[in-house]
């Protein structure tokens, strides 16, 4: 038997592969992304990035209707996008097993909210499995395919950051077994959800939940561990491991199938302990379930947001805190930042020059909201910026300062397309900037419809962004290189002045995709006037000396020359023997 | 009850190679026969933010993360990050710090001053400073500073050098294996078992 150290994401991929999933489809999103990336590299599978989570789930629905097994992956907010098909696939049920892997992000390491995906269980009435470590991520994902077919339902496998991005020892003894997929048989009562058919399927959903509820009582993924009866803790996911660490003697009910909950097993557990408590992150999902079962729960004092930890749990149940060293006070925070050479920098510089109000979006370019660029005014969810620019104009904003939306290429393909169609259709005069760096950068460089390459490395068409915008009826469409700073400033000035909708496509590859660095630059300290313009573009290679003059760290500079172009005193020049001055 | 699990925290700045170092450490612990868990941060923070990675090993490891006052070793790839994560280090724990400062954006642009006295505060906590970049250059690969720090850490961990070397060989790009092994040994020589600086 071989064992390996695998992350939760890698284990999910392996579980799906062992279960014979033939297709994997998803949209990237931290902390879920590697699950599909790893699956895509396995033998004998097909995998693709969809432009968004709704499309991903719909592709999988087709695979399922066609009789084969498929894995769908996304982060927690992705389920909002996929909710429309999900809540009706709960009615149709499946053909081949359909498993949706969703990774939540309590504490919001890389997310805009903290929603708890377990709630989709009771809302959609579909089973939810919650692994506690990598080994369970493999086993639960594998079993999810069986459950999906046995109970004729999509199944959600829910992880959190500390499952997805933690590694643990996993035994790899499972073989891949691909079930025969039957021929497609037309069945309108199952797959055509018109009202008459949907009403019948709605009853099938209830029957399925009842069957799942009795299955939950015997499901091996739920387990009562009876130790010291003075306290019994109901918990799930990574919190189970925290509880075991913090309180090794406590009795624990480990919930593995979080919907539907095993009512009788939980009641028996409650009876066998003197005090019943719940430990969970994000929302009070388990607590609500226990209260609905009429069990008396002792509310313990745990934070309602952010991540838990063994010490937090131990303290909430009365343990003393370990001695801790003093903090070093006054440390500067270290927010994430745009890389040296990032093409987004030039676009933001131009927008700032135009004093634009910028309705933004999600991606690396969201970092333009932070100092010193501080040039983005909103970020809500993927695709939101384009509609919001239109809305700001409707509210009467923008007669003295222009309203501009920014959106990345991946985000534009994800949900910017219908938003832009709306602006064209309804005659908005806003300006939309597509920051096209050819890739989905924030989540670690996943291919997307503009990249010209698929997840499994096949060359493919590149979406013609200019053509798409024109086809929607946008008359003013122009494309430029954001590193051409003066052109960018001029273009933004012209387009915001136009009394109609315009799109500027800023196109230059992500700096991390460029392997060969250009020669670094240096600041001539005699010419530098300490005006601060180069500092204001927020390049991590440039710092402000005590006297206000600038200095370039040549180990970080990639030679993009954006700073050279914004300097009005020609104080920045190539390094080298002739101009080896100032820079360090 | 003595905690039978050993906890190592690797702290640094996104892009410094903490994730690779943690992976090598975890695989070495596994190859030496321990149960292991590792937790790392991907996503936003990797773009130049603070990143901390935790590796824990023992007979049976439960939590992949740790708490203030519970890490046996804190290996910081950068001075400010050492100070930021210091509360995680147990009293009596081992503190190894790369003597390099990377200013965060608020300092680069002059919005906030560099904090005074950080090095001194670390000295009071019993730090061993290691010039990992310089040793990495000496080893022949400037990018091997993370492996230098693992070498320094290794003197306080119960894994034979050969197990480390086997994992490093499999984990780094083939062309850089020799430089990385040299980097590991230079780090090892820089730090005695008691955590004293030998250079
Ligand atoms: C619904 C949803 N899915 C996924 C994500 C994760 N995510 C945030 S931004 C982003 C894409 C960024 O790519 P792009 O728009 O090309 O900008 P870049 O990072 O390349 O600048 C993704 C996948 C999310 N926040 N919301």
Coordinates of C-alpha atoms and ligand atoms in Angstrom, one line a residue, chain A residues 27-30 53 75 77-78 81 110 112 344 362-365 382 407-412 414 435 437 439-443 448, ligand 1:
Chain A
X27 CA -14.3 27.7 -12.6
X28 CA -11.2 28.7 -10.6
X29 CA -11.6 30.2 -7.2
X30 CA -9.4 30.1 -4.1
X53 CA -19.8 28.1 -12.4
X75 CA -15.4 28.2 -4.5
X77 CA -19.4 32.2 -4.0
X78 CA -19.4 30.2 -7.2
X81 CA -23.7 31.7 -9.8
X110 CA -9.1 35.2 -0.4
X112 CA -15.3 38.8 -0.6
X344 CA -2.9 46.9 -14.5
X362 CA -12.5 41.0 -8.7
X363 CA -9.1 39.8 -9.8
X364 CA -5.5 41.0 -9.4
X365 CA -6.7 44.4 -10.5
X382 CA -17.6 39.0 -10.3
X407 CA -13.1 44.3 -15.4
X408 CA -10.5 41.6 -16.1
X409 CA -10.6 39.3 -19.1
X410 CA -11.6 36.2 -17.1
X411 CA -14.2 38.1 -15.2
X412 CA -15.5 39.6 -18.5
X414 CA -17.5 35.0 -16.5
X435 CA -8.0 44.7 -18.3
X437 CA -3.8 40.2 -19.3
X439 CA -5.1 34.8 -18.2
X440 CA -6.9 34.4 -14.9
X441 CA -4.1 35.7 -12.8
X442 CA -5.4 36.1 -9.2
X443 CA -6.1 32.5 -8.7
X448 CA -9.8 31.2 -20.0
Ligands
LIG1 C1 -18.2 33.6 -8.5 C2 -16.8 33.7 -8.3 N1 -16.0 32.7 -8.8 C3 -14.7 32.8 -8.7 C4 -14.1 33.8 -7.9 C5 -12.6 33.8 -7.7 N2 -12.0 34.7 -8.5 C6 -11.8 36.0 -8.1 S1 -11.2 37.0 -9.3 C7 -11.1 35.7 -10.4 C8 -10.7 35.9 -11.8 C9 -9.6 36.9 -12.0 O1 -9.2 36.9 -13.4 P1 -9.3 38.2 -14.3 O2 -10.6 38.8 -14.3 O3 -8.7 37.8 -15.6 O4 -8.3 39.2 -13.5 P2 -6.7 39.1 -13.2 O5 -6.6 38.4 -11.9 O6 -6.1 38.3 -14.3 O7 -6.2 40.5 -13.1 C10 -11.5 34.6 -9.8 C11 -11.5 33.3 -10.5 C12 -14.9 34.7 -7.3 N3 -14.5 35.7 -6.5 N4 -16.3 34.7 -7.5

